[in-house]
Short mmCIF file of C-alpha atoms (C1' of nucleotides) in Angstrom, two decimals:
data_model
loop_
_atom_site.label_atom_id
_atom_site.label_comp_id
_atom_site.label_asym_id
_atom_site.label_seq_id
_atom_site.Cartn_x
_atom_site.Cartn_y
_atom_site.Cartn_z
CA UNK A 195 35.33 16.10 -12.66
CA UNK A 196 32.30 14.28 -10.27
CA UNK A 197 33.19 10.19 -11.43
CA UNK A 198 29.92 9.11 -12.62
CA UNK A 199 29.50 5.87 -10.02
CA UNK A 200 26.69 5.26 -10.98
CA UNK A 201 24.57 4.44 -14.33
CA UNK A 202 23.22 7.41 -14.72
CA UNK A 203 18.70 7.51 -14.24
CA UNK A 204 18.27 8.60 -18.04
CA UNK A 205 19.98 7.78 -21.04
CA UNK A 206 18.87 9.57 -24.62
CA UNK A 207 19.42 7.10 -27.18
CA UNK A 208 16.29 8.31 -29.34
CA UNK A 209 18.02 6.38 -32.47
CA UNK A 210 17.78 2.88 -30.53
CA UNK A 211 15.03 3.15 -28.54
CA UNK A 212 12.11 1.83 -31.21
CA UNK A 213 14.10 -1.23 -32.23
CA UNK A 214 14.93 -2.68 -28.29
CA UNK A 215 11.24 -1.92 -27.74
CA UNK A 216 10.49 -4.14 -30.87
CA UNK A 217 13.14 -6.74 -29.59
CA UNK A 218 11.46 -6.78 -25.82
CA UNK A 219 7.70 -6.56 -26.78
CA UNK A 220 8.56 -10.12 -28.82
CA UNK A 221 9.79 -11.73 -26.52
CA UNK A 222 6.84 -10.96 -24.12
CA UNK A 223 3.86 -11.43 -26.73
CA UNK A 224 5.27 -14.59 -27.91
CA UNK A 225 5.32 -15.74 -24.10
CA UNK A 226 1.90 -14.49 -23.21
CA UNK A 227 0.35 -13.39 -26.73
CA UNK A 228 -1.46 -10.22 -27.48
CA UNK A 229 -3.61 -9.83 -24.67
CA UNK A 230 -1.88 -11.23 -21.70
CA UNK A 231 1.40 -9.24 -22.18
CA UNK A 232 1.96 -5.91 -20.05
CA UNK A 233 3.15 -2.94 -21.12
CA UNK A 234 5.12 -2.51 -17.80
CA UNK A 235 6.69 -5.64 -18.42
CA UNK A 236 7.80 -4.61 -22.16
CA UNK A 237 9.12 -1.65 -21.01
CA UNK A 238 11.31 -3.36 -18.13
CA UNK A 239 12.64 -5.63 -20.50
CA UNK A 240 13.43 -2.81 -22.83
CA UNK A 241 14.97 -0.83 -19.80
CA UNK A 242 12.48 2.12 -19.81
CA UNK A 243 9.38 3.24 -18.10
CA UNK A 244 6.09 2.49 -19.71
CA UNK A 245 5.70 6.19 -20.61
CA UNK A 246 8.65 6.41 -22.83
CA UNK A 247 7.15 3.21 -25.10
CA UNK A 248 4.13 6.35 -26.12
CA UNK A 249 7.24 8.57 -27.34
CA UNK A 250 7.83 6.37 -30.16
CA UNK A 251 4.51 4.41 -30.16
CA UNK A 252 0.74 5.11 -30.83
CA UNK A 253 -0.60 2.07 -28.98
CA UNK A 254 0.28 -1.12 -28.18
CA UNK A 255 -1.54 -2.77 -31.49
CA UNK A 256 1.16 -0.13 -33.29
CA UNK A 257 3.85 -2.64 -31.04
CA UNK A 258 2.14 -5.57 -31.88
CA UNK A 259 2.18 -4.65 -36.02
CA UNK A 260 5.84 -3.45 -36.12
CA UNK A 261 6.96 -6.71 -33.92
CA UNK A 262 4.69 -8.98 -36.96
CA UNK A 263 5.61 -6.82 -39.55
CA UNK A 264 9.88 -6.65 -38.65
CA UNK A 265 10.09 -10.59 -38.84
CA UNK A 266 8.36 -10.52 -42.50
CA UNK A 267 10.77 -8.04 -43.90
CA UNK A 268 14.19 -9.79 -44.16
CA UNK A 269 12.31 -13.09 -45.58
CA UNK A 270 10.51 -11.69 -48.33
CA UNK A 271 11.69 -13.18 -51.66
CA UNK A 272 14.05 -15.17 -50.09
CA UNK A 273 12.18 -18.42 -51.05
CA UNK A 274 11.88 -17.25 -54.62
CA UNK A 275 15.74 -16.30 -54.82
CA UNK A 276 16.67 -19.67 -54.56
CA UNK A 277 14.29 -21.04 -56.48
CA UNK A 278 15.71 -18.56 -59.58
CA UNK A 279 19.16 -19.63 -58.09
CA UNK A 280 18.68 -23.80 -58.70
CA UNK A 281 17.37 -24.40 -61.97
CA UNK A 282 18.76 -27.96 -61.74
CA UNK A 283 17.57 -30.90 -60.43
CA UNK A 284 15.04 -30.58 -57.41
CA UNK A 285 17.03 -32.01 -54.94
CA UNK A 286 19.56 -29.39 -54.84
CA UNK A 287 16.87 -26.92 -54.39
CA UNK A 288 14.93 -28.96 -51.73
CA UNK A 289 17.33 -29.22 -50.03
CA UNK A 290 18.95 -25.54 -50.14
CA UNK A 291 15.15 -24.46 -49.20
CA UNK A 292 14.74 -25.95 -45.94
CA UNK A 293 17.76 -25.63 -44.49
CA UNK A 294 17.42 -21.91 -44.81
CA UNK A 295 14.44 -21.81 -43.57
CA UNK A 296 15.68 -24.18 -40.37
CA UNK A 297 18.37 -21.91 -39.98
CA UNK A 298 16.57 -19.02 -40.05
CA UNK A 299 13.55 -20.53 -37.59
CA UNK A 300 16.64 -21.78 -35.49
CA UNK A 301 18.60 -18.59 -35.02
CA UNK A 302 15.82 -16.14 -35.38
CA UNK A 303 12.61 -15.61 -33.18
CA UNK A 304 10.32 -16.02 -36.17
CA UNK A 305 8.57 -19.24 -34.61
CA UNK A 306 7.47 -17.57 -31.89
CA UNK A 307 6.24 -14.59 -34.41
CA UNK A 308 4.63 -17.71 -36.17
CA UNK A 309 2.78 -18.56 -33.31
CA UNK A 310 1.68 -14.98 -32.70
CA UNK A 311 0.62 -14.74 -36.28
CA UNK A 312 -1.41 -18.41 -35.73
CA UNK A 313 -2.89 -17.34 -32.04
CA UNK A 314 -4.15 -13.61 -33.02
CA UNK A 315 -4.84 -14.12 -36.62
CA UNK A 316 -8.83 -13.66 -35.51
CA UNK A 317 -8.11 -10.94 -33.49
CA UNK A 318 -6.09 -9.28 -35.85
CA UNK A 319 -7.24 -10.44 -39.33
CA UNK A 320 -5.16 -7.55 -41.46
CA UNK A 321 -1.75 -9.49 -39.51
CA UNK A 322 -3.06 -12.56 -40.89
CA UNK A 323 -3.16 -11.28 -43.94
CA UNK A 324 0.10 -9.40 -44.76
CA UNK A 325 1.27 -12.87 -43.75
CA UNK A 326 -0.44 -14.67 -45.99
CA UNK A 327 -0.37 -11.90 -48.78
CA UNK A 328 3.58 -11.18 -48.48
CA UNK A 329 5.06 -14.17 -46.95
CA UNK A 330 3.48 -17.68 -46.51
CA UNK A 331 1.69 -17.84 -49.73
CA UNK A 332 4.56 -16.24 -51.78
CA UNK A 333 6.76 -18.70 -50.35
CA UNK A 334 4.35 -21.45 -51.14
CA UNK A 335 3.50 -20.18 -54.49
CA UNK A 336 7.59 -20.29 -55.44
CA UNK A 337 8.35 -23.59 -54.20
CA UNK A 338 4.77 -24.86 -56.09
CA UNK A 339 6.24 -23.34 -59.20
CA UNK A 340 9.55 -24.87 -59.08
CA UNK A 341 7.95 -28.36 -58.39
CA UNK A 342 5.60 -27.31 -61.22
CA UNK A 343 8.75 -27.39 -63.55
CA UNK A 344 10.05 -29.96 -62.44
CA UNK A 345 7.26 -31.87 -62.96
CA UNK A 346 7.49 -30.47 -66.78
CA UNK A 347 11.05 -31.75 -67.17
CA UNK A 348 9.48 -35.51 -66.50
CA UNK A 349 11.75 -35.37 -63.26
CA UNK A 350 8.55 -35.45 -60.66
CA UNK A 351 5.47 -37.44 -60.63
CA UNK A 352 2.18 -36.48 -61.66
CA UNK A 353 0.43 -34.79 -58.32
CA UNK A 354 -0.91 -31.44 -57.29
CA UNK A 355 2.36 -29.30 -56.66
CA UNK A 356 0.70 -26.79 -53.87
CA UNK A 357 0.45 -29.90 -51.88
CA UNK A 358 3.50 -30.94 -52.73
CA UNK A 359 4.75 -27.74 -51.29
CA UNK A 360 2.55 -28.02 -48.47
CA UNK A 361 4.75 -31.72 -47.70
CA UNK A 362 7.75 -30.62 -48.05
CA UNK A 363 7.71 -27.61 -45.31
CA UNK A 364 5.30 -29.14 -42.85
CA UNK A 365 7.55 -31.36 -40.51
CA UNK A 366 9.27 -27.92 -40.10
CA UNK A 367 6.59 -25.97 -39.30
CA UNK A 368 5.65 -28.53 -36.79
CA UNK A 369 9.13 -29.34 -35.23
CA UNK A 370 8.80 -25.06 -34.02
CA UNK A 371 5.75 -25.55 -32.72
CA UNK A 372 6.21 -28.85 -30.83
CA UNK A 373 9.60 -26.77 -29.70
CA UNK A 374 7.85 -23.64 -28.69
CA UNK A 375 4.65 -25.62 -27.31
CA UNK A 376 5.90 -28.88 -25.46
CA UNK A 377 9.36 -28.90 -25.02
CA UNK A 378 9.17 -26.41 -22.21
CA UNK A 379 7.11 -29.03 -20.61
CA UNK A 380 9.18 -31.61 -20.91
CA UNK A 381 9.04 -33.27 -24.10
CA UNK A 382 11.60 -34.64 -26.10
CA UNK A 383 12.88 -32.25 -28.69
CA UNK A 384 13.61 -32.65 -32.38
CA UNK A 385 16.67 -31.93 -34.22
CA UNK A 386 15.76 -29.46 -36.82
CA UNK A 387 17.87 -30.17 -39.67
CA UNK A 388 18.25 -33.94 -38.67
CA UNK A 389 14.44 -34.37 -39.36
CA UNK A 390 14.36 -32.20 -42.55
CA UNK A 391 17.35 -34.45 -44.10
CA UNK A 392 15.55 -37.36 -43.48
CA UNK A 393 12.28 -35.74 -44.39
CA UNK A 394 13.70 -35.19 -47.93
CA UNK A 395 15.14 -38.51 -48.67
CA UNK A 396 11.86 -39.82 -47.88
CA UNK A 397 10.24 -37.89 -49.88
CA UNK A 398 12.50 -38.38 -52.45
CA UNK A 399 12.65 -42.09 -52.44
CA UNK A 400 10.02 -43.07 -50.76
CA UNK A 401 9.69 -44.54 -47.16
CA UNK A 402 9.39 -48.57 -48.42
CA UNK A 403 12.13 -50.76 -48.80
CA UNK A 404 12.47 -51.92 -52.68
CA UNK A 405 11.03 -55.37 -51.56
CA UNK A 406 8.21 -53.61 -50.03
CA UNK A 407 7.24 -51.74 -52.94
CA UNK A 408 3.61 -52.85 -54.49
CA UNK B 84 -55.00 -23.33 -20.03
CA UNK B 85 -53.26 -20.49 -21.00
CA UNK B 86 -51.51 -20.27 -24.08
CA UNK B 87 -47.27 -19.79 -23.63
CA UNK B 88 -46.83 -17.23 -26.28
CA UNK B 89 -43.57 -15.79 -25.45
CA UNK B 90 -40.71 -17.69 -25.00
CA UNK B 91 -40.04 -17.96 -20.87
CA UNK B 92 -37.58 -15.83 -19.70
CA UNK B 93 -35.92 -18.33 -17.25
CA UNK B 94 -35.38 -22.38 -18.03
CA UNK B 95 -34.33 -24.47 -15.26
CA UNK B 96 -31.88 -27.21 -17.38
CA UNK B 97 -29.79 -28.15 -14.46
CA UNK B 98 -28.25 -30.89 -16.19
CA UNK B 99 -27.62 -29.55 -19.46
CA UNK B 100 -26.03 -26.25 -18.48
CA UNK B 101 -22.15 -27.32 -18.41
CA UNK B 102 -22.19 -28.64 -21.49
CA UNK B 103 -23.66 -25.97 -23.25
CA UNK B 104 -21.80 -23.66 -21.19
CA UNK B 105 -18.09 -25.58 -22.18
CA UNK B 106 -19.32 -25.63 -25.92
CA UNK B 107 -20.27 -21.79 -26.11
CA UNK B 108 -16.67 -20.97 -24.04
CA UNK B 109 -14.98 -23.36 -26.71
CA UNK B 110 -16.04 -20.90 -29.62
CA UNK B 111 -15.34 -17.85 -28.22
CA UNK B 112 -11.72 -19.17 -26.54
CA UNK B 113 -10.80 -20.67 -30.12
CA UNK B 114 -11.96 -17.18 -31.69
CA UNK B 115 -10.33 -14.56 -29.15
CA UNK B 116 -7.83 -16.68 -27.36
CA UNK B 117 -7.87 -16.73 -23.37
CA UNK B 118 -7.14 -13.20 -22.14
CA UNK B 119 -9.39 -11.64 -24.85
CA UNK B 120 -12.53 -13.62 -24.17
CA UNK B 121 -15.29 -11.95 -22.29
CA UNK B 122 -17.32 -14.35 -20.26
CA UNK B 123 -20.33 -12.11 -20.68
CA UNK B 124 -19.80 -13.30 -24.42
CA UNK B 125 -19.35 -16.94 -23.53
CA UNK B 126 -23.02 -16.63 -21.71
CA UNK B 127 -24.53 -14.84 -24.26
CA UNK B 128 -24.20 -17.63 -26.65
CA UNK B 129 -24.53 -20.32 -23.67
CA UNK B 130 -27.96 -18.24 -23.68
CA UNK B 131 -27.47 -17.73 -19.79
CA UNK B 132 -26.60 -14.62 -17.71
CA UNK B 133 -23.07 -14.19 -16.83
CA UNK B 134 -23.89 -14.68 -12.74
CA UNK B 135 -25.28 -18.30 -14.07
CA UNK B 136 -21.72 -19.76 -14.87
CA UNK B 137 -20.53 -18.99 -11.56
CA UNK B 138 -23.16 -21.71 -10.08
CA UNK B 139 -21.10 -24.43 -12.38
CA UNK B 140 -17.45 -22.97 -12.54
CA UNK B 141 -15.06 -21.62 -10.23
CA UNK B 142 -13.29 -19.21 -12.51
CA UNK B 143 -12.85 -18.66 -15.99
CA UNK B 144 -9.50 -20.96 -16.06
CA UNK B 145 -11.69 -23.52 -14.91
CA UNK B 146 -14.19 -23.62 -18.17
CA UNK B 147 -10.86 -22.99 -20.33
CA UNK B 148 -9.26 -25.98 -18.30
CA UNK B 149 -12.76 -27.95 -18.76
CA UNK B 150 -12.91 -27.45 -22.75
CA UNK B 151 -9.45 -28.33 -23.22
CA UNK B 152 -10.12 -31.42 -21.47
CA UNK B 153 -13.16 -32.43 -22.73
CA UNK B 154 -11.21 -32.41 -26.35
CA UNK B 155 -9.04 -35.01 -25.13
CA UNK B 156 -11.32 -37.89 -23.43
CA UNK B 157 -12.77 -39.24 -26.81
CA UNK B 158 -9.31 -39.30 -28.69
CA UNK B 159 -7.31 -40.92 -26.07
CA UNK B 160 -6.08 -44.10 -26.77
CA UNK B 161 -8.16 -44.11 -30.72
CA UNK B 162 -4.47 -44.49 -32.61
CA UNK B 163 -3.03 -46.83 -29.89
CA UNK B 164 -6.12 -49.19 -31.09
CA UNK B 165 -6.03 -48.93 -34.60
CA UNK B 166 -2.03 -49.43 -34.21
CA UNK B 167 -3.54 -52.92 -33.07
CA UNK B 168 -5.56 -53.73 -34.79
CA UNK B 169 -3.65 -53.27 -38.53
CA UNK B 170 -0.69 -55.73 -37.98
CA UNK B 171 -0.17 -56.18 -41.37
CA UNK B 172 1.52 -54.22 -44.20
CA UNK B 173 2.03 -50.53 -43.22
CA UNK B 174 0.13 -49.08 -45.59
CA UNK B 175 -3.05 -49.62 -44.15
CA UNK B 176 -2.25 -48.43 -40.56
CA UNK B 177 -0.97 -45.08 -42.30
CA UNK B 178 -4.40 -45.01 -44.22
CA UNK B 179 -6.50 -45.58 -41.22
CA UNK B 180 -4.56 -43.37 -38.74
CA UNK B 181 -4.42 -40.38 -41.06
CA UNK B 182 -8.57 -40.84 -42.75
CA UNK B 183 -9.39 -41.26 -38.86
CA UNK B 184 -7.70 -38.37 -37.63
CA UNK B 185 -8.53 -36.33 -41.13
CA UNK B 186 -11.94 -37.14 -40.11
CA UNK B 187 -11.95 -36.25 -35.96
CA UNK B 188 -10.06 -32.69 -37.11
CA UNK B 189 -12.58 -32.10 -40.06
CA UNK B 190 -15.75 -32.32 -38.14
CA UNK B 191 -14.95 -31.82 -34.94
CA UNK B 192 -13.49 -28.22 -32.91
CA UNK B 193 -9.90 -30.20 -32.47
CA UNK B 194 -8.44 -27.73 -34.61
CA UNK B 195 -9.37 -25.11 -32.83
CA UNK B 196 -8.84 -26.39 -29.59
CA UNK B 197 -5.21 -27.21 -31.01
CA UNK B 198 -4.73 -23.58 -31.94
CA UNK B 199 -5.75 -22.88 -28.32
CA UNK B 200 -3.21 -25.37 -26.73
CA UNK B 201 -0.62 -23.52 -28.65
CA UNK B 202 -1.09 -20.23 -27.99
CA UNK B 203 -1.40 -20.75 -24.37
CA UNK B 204 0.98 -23.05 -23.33
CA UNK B 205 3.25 -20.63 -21.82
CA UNK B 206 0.32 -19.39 -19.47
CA UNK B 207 -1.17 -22.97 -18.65
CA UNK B 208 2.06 -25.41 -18.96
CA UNK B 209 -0.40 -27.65 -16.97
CA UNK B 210 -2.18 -27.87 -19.88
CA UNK B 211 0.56 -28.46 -22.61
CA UNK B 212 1.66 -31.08 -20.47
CA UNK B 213 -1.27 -33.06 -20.00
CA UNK B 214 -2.02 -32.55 -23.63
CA UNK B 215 1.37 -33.51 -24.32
CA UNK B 216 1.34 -36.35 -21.72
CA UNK B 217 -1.38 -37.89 -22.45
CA UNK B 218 -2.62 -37.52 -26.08
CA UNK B 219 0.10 -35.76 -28.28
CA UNK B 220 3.34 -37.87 -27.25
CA UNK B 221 0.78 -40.97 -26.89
CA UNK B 222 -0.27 -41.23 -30.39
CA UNK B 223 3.24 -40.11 -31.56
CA UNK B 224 4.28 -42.66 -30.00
CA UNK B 225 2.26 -45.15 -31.36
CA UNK B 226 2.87 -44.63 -34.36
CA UNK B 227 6.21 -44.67 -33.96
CA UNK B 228 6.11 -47.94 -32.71
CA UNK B 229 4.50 -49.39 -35.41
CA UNK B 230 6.48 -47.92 -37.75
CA UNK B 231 9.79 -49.92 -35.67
CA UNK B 232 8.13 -53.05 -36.02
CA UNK B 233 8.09 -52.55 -39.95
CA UNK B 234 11.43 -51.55 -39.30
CA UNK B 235 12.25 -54.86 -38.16
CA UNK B 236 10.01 -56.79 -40.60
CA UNK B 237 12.20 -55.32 -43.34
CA UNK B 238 9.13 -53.66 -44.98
CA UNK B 239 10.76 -49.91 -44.07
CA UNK B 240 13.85 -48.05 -44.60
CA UNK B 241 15.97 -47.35 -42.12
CA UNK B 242 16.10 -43.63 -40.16
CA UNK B 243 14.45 -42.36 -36.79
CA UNK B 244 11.24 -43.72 -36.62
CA UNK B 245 9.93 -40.93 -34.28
CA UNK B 246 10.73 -38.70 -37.17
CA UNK B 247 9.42 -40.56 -39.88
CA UNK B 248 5.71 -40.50 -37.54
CA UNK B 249 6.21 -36.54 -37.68
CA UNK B 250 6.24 -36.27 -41.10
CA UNK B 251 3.42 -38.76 -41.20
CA UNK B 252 0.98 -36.09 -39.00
CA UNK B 253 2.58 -32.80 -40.22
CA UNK B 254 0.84 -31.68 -43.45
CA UNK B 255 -2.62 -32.25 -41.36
CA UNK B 256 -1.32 -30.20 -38.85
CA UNK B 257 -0.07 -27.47 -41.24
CA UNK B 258 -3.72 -27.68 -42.95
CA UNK B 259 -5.69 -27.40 -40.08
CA UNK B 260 -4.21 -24.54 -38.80
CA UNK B 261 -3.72 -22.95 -42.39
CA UNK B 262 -7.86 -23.33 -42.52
CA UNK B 263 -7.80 -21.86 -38.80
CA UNK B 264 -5.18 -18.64 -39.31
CA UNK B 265 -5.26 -18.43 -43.39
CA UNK B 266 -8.09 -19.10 -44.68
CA UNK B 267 -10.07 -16.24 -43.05
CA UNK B 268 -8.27 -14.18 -44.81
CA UNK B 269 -8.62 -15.00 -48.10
CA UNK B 270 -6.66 -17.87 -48.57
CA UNK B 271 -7.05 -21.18 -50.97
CA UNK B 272 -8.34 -23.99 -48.55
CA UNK B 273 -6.43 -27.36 -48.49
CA UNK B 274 -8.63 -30.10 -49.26
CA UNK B 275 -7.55 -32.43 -46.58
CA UNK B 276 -8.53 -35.98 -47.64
CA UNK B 277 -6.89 -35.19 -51.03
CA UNK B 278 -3.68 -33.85 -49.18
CA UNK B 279 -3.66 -36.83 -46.81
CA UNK B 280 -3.95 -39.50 -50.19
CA UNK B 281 -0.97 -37.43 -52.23
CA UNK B 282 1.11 -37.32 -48.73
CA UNK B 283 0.95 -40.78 -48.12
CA UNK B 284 1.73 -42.00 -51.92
CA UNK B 285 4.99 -39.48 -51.98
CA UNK B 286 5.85 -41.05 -48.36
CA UNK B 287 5.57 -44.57 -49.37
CA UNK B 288 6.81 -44.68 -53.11
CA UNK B 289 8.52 -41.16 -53.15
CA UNK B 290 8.22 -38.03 -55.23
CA UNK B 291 10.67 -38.59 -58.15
CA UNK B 292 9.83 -40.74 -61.48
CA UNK B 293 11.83 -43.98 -61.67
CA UNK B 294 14.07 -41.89 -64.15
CA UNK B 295 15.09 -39.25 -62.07
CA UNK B 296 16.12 -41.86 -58.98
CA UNK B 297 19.62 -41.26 -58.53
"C1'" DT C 230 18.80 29.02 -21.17
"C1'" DT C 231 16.00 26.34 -24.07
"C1'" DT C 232 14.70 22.03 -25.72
"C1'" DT C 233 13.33 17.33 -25.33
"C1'" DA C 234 14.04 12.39 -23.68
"C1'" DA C 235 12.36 10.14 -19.96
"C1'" DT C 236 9.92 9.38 -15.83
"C1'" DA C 237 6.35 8.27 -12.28
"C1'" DA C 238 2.16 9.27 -10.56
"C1'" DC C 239 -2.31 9.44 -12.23
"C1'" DT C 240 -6.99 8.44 -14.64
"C1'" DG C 241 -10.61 6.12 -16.72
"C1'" DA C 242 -12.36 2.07 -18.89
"C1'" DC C 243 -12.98 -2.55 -18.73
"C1'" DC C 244 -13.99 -6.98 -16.80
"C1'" DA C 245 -13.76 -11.19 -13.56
"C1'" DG C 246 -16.21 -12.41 -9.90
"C1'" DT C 247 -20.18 -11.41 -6.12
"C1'" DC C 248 -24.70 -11.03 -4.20
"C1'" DA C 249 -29.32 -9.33 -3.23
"C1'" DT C 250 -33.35 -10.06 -5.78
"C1'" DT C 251 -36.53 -12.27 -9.16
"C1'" DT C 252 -38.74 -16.14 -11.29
"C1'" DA C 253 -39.82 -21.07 -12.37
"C1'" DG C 254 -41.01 -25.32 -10.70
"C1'" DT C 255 -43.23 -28.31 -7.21
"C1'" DA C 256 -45.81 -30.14 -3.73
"C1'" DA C 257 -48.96 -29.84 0.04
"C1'" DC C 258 -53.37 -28.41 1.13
"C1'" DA C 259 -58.06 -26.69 0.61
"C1'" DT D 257 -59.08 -27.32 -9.52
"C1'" DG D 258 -57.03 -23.34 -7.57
"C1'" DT D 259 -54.18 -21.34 -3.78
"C1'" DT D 260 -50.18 -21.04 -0.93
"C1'" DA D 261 -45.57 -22.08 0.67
"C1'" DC D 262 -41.24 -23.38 -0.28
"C1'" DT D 263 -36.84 -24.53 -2.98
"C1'" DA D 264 -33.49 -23.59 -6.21
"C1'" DA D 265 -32.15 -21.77 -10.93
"C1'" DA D 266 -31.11 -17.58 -12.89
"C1'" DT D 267 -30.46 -12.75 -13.19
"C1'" DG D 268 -28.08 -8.15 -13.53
"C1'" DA D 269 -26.41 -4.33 -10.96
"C1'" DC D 270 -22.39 -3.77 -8.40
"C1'" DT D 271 -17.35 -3.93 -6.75
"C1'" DG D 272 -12.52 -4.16 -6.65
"C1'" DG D 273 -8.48 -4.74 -9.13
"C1'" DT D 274 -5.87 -4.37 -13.25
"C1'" DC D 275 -3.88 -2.03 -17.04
"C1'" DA D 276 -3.70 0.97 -21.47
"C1'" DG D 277 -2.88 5.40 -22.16
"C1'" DT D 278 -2.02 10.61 -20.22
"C1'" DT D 279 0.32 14.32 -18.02
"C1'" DA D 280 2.96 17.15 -14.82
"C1'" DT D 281 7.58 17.09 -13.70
"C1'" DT D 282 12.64 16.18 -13.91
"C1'" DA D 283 17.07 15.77 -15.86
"C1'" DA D 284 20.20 15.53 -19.75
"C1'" DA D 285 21.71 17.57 -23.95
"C1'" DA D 286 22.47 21.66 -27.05
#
DNA sequence: TTTTAATAACTGACCAGTCATTTAGTAACA
DNA sequence: TGTTACTAAATGACTGGTCAGTTATTAAAA
């Protein structure tokens, strides 16, 4: 019966290992990107030695494409679901939209995967794609369509509905990277889903006052 | 008189050199990102051996620091003025401001350099900051301000207008760096005059038909 | 005891930065 | 005009350090 004082120099957790290597190699490629990050420094974060990152990966591209390709996964078709789930009026849906998507960019470290995807996409031009392919576009491509009816039910004026699309999630977009870019040096933040409600009753109404109007 | 049929394999352009040397470094840095540049491929399209940087920069941070800069000289200060000089209705200011900066990001490497400023904020926060400082918060602010003193002329709604310039400058963000990551890749381009006209008709009259106002 | 997760020391490639050498330009002189 | 002497721009082979990936070894589990 020796107590065990001390944590003990190995652990075998085989099961874990790949996803807090995942969780730790984020958080340093979104600080540094691709090329400046250390695989000593992913592995300390991830509370192993560099060697035991090669038991369960290839190379550190392999790290790189299962960090990208983790944060797609759970979002996949989530844009379309609730586009099938509002067939009402586009408000409802607007709004629904993007404050999942600020809740998700809020609580999850998918704008500083975002920024990876923006910062390597020459380097790595396959990322860039499964992005586009499975992800951005999809998402862009659902909320086009549902504009697209709307427009058909005489509730939305005439207007190219990609671009549409394209205003409606931009302020977001932008918000994460003025967040992930400036605020750490000092600028004023922006409240997520304080600018998006605002950013959809402009868009809705219209920024002029009714005297304004021409 | 002999005839110079070869191209000479030195040319002594003393004065020239930085330039070209910043504007070769700008390509590559935009295309690889910091760490993954090679300065031998900066000189080979500055058309200069690698040793011949060294006689007009310290280090490699200091050409990254130098094209950075460089991007930020001619814009300084170009919204401030055109705030100023469009007192009038609103509408015209947004015009100007967005066809002016549609144009500088269109035919110039902003977006690039942009991209750049992003990705390595975390390892130059000198940079973001003086980027921040002295162009990015600058013209924000502008904007913003111009958009109070409609505010108080009665001519627009009421909401933050720090916000309401965000979602002025977003979509040409979004664009810009959908042409930098996306379009590589096989995406549809985003036709950034026509974007910029559609944004600011939703922004200013809305996106709904007079029947669908609630 | 055998197996295997994990380590830590190691290796080899790559690259920022240096420096001894080469070449172009220039001016004084014949 | 051609020759020589000098200055400075430019080169490219080299160096030292860093880091991705390997391997011999150790310790925990079975």
């Amino acid at each position: 019966m020796t107590m065990d004082t001390g944590a003990p120099k190995f652990r075998r957790r085989k099961a874990d290992r790949p996803a807090e290597i995942v969780q730790a190699a984020l958080s340093v490629f979104a600080e540094k990107g691709f090329a400046a990050a250390k695989l000593e420094d992913i592995a300390r974060r991830a509370g192993v030695s560099k060697g035991a990152i090669y038991l369960y990966f290839e190379t550190k591209e392999d790290i790189f494409r299962a960090v990208v390709g983790q944060a797609i996964a759970p979002n996949i078709g989530a844009v379309k679901a609730m586009a099938a789930a509002h067939p009402g009026p586009l408000a409802g849906l607007l709004r629904g939209v993007t404050a999942h998507i600020a809740d998700v960019v809020s609580h999850t470290p998918l704008g500083g995967v975002l920024k990876m995807v923006v910062g390597e996409a020459r380097n790595f031009p396959e990322i860039a794609r499964v992005w586009h392919d499975e992800l951005v576009s999809q998402a862009l491509g659902a909320m086009a369509e549902a504009i697209e009816a709307a427009q058909a039910r005489g509730e939305v004026k005439a207007g190219d509905p990609r671009t549409y699309a394209l205003q409606l999630i931009s302020p977001l977009l932008v918000a994460v990277l003025w967040r992930e870019t400036f605020v750490p040096v000092g600028a004023r933040p922006f409240d997520l889903p304080a600018v998006m409600a605002q950013h959809i009753d402009t868009l809705l109404c219209g920024l002029l006052t009714e005297g304004a109007r021409e």
